[in-house]
Tab-separated table of C-alpha atoms in Angstrom:
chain	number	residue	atom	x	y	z
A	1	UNK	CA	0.000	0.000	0.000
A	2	UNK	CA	1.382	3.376	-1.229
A	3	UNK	CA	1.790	5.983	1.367
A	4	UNK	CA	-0.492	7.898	-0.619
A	5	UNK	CA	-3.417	5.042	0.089
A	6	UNK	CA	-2.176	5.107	3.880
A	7	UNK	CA	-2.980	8.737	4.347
A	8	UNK	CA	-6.956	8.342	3.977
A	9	UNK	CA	-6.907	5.512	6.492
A	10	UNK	CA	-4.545	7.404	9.003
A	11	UNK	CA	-6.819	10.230	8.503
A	12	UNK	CA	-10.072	8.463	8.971
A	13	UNK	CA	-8.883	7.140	12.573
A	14	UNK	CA	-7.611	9.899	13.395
A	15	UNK	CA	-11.290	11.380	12.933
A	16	UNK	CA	-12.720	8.319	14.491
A	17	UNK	CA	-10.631	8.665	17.350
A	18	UNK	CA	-12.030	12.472	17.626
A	19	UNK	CA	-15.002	11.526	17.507
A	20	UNK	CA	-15.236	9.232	20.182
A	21	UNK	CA	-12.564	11.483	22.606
A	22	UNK	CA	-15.643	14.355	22.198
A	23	UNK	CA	-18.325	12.020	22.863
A	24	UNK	CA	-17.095	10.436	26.450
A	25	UNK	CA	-16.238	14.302	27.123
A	26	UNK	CA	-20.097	15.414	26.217
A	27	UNK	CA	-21.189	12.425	28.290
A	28	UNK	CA	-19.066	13.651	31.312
A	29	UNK	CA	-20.409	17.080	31.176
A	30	UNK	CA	-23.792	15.760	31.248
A	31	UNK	CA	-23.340	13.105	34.299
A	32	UNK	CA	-21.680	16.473	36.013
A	33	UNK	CA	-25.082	18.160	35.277
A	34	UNK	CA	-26.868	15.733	36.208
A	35	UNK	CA	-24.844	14.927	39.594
A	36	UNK	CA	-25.796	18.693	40.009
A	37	UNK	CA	-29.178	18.976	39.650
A	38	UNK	CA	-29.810	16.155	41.651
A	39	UNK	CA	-27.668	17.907	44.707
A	40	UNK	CA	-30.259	20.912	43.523
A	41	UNK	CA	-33.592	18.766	44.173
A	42	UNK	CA	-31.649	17.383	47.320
A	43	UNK	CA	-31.193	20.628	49.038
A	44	UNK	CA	-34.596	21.951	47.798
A	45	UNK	CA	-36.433	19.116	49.072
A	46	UNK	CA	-34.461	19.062	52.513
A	47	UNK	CA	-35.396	22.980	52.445
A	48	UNK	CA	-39.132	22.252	52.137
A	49	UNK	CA	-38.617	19.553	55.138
A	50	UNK	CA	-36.910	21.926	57.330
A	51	UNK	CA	-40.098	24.593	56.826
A	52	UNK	CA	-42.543	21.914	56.866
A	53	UNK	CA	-41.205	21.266	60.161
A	54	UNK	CA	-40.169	24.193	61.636
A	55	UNK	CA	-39.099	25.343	65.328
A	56	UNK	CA	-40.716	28.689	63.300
A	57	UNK	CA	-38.733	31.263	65.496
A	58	UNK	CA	-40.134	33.994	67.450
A	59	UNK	CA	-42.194	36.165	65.097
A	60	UNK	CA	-45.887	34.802	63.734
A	61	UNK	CA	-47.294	37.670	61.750
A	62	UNK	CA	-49.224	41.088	62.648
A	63	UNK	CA	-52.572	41.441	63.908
A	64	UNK	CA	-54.080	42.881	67.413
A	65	UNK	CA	-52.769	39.992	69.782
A	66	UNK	CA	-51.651	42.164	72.019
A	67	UNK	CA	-48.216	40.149	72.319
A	68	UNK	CA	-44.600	40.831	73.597
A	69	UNK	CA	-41.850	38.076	72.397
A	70	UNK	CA	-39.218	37.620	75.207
A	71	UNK	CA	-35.335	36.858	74.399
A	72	UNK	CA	-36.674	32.874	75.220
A	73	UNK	CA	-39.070	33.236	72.124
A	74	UNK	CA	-42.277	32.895	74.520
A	75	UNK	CA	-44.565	35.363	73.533
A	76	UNK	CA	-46.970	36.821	76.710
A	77	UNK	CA	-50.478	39.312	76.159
A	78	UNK	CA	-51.196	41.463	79.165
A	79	UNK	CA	-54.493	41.138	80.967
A	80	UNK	CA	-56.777	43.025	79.297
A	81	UNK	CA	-54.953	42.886	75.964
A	82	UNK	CA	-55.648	39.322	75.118
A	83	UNK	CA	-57.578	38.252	71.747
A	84	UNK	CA	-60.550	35.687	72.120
A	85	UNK	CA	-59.699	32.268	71.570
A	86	UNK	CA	-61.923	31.115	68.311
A	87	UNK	CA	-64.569	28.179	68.457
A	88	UNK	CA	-62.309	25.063	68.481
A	89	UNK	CA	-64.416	21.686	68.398
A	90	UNK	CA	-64.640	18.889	66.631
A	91	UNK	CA	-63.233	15.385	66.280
A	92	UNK	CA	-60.607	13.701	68.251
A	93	UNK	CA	-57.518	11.336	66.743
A	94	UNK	CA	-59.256	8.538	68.941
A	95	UNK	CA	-62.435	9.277	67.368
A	96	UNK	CA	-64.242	11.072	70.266
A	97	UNK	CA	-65.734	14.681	70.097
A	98	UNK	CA	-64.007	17.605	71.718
A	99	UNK	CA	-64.666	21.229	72.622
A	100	UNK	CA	-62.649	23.650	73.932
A	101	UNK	CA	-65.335	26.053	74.856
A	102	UNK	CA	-66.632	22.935	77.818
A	103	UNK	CA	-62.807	24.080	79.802
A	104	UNK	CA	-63.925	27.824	80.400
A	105	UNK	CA	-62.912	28.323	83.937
A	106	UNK	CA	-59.603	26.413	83.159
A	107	UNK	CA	-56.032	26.758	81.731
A	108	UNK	CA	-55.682	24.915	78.354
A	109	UNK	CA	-52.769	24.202	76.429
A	110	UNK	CA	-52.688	24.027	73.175
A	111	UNK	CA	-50.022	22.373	71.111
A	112	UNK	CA	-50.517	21.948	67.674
A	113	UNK	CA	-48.230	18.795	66.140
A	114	UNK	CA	-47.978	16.206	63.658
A	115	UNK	CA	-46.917	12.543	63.877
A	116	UNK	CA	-44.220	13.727	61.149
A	117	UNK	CA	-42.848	16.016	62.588
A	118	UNK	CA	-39.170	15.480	64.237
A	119	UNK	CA	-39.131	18.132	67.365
A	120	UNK	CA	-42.814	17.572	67.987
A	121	UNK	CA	-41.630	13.937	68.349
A	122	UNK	CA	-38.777	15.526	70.680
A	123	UNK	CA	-41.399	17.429	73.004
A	124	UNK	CA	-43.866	14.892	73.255
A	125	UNK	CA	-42.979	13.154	76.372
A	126	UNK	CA	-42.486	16.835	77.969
A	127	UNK	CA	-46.111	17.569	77.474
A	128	UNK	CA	-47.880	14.422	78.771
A	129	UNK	CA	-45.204	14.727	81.613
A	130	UNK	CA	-46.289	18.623	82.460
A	131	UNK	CA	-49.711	17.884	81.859
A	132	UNK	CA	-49.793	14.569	84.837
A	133	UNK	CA	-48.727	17.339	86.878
A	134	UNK	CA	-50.704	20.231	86.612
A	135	UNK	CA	-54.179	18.480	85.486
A	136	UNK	CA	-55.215	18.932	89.620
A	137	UNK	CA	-54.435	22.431	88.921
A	138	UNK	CA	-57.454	23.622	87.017
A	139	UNK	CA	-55.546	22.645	83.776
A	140	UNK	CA	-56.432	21.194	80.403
A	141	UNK	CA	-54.333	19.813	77.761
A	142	UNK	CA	-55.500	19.766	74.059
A	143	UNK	CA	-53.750	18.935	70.965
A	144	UNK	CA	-54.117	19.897	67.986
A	145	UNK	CA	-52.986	17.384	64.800
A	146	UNK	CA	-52.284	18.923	61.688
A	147	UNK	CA	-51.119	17.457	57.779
A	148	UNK	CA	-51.566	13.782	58.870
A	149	UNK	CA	-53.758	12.489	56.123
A	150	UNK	CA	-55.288	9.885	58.133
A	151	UNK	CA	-55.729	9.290	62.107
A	152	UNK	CA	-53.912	6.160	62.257
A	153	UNK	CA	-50.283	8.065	62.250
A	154	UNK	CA	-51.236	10.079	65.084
A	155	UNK	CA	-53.156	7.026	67.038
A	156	UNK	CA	-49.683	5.432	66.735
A	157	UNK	CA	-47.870	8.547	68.072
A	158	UNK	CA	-50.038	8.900	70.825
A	159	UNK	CA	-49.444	5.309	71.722
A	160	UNK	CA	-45.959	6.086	71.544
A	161	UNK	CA	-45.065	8.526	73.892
A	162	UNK	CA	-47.940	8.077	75.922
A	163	UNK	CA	-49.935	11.006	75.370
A	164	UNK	CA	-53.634	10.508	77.441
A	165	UNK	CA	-54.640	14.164	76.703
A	166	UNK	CA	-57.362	14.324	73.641
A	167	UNK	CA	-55.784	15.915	70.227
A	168	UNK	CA	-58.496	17.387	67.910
A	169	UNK	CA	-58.018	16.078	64.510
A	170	UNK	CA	-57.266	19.221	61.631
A	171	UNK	CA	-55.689	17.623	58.538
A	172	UNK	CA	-56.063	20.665	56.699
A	173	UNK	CA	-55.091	23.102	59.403
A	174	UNK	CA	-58.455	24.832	59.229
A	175	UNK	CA	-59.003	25.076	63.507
A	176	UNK	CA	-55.511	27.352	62.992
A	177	UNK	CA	-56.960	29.737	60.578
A	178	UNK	CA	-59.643	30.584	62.876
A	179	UNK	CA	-57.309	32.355	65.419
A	180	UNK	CA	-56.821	36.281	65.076
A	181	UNK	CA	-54.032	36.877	62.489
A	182	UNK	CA	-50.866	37.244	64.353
A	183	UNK	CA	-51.362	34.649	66.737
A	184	UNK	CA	-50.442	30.804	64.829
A	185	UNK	CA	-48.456	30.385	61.905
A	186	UNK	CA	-49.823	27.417	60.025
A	187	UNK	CA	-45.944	26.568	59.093
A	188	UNK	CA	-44.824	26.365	62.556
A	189	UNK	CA	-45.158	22.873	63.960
A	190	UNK	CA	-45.128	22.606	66.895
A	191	UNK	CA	-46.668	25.618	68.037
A	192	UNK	CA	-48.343	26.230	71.501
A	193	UNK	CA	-50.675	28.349	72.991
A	194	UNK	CA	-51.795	28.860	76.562
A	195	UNK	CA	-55.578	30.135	77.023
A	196	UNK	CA	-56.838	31.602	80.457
A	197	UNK	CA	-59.559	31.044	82.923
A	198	UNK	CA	-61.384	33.253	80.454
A	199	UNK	CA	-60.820	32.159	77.148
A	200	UNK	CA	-58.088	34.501	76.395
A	201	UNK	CA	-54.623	33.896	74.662
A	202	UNK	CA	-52.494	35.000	77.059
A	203	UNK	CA	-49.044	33.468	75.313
A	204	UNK	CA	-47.887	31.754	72.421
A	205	UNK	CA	-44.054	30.289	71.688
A	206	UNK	CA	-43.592	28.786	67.846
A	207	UNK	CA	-41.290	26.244	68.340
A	208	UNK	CA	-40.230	22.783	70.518
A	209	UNK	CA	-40.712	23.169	74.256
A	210	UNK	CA	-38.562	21.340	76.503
A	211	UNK	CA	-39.470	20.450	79.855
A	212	UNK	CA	-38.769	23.785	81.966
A	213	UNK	CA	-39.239	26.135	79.474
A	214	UNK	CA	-43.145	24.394	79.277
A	215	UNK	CA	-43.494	24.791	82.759
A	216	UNK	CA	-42.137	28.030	82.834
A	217	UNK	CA	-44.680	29.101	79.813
A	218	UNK	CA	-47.545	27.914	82.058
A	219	UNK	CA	-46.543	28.932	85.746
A	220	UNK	CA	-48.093	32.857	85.817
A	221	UNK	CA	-51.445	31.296	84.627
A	222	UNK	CA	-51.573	28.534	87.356
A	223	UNK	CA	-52.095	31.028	90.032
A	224	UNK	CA	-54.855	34.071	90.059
A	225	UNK	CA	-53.537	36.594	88.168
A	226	UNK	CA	-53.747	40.017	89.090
């Protein structure tokens, strides 16, 4: 073969050889994008988690609640400044009937939760713990269980960490919306609320409550105020 016939064929695998070097590079570029956008979807969707589930700070919105956030993120209403609490009845988790309105003349706690929810899982035993204590007190616990889409989550929950207080079922987060604007932020969970002897909020924190910071969120109310 003439070195003249050679040429073409040296040429041709040289092209060939091209070819294939700029294909395995396009194909790395595109497993790099795609390594990337998958990290992308990964931190979005651990994003929406954390806000799903949020310890929701100190602030919930405006509105005429009358309250004043402390450095501990418990926010109290003066006497006298307090909004209503709204109508909140309806069913229970365990399939009984509840309303809120039948504990006038008591302190009720209200923690809103959800069996998917991480810190509410973390404050759980705190609650049921407080709440053994002060129920001689003149107090009432009530939960209030939000975005599970069926009671058999929370029934398990409940059975869990040994929660005897009754939780008002609210998929859909619609017993929230009733309270004046200011006072719950539907994206907060947990949230809790204490009402007075009267039916009045009188403080709110939007996030986990351990223990003593509970207890300390309660105390003024166990007592006549003043």
């Amino acid at each position: 073969m003439s070195a003249a016939s050679r040429a073409p064929l040296r040429s041709n695998r040289s092209n060939r050889t091209a070819e294939r070097f700029t294909e395995r590079t396009a194909d790395a570029r595109a497993r790099v994008r795609s390594r990337a956008a998958r990290a992308a979807v990964g931190a979005a969707a651990a994003a929406l988690l954390v806000s799903a589930c949020s310890s929701g700070g100190t602030s919930g919105g405006g509105g005429q609640t009358g309250f004043i956030t402390g450095s501990d993120g418990i926010a109290t209403a003066k006497k006298g400044e307090r909004a209503d609490a709204p109508e909140l009845s309806g069913e229970t988790v365990d399939g009984g009937q509840v309303d809120v309105a039948d504990y006038k003349g008591k302190v009720v706690v209200l923690n809103v939760w959800g069996s998917w929810c991480p810190p509410c899982r973390a404050e759980a035993k705190n609650f049921e713990k407080v709440y053994q204590d002060v129920k001689d007190q003149g107090v009432q616990f009530v939960g209030i269980n939000t975005r599970d889409t069926s009671t058999g989550p929370a029934r398990a929950f409940e059975k869990d960490y040994g929660v005897t207080y009754p939780s008002l079922y609210d998929p859909a987060g619609r017993l929230m919306l009733r309270f004046e604007k200011g006072t719950l932020n539907p994206q907060a969970v947990p949230s809790t609320l204490v009402i007075d002897r009267e039916g009045k909020v009188a403080a709110r924190t939007l996030q986990a409550l351990s223990e003593e910071k509970l207890r300390k969120m309660l105390a003024p109310y166990l007592q006549p105020e003043k």
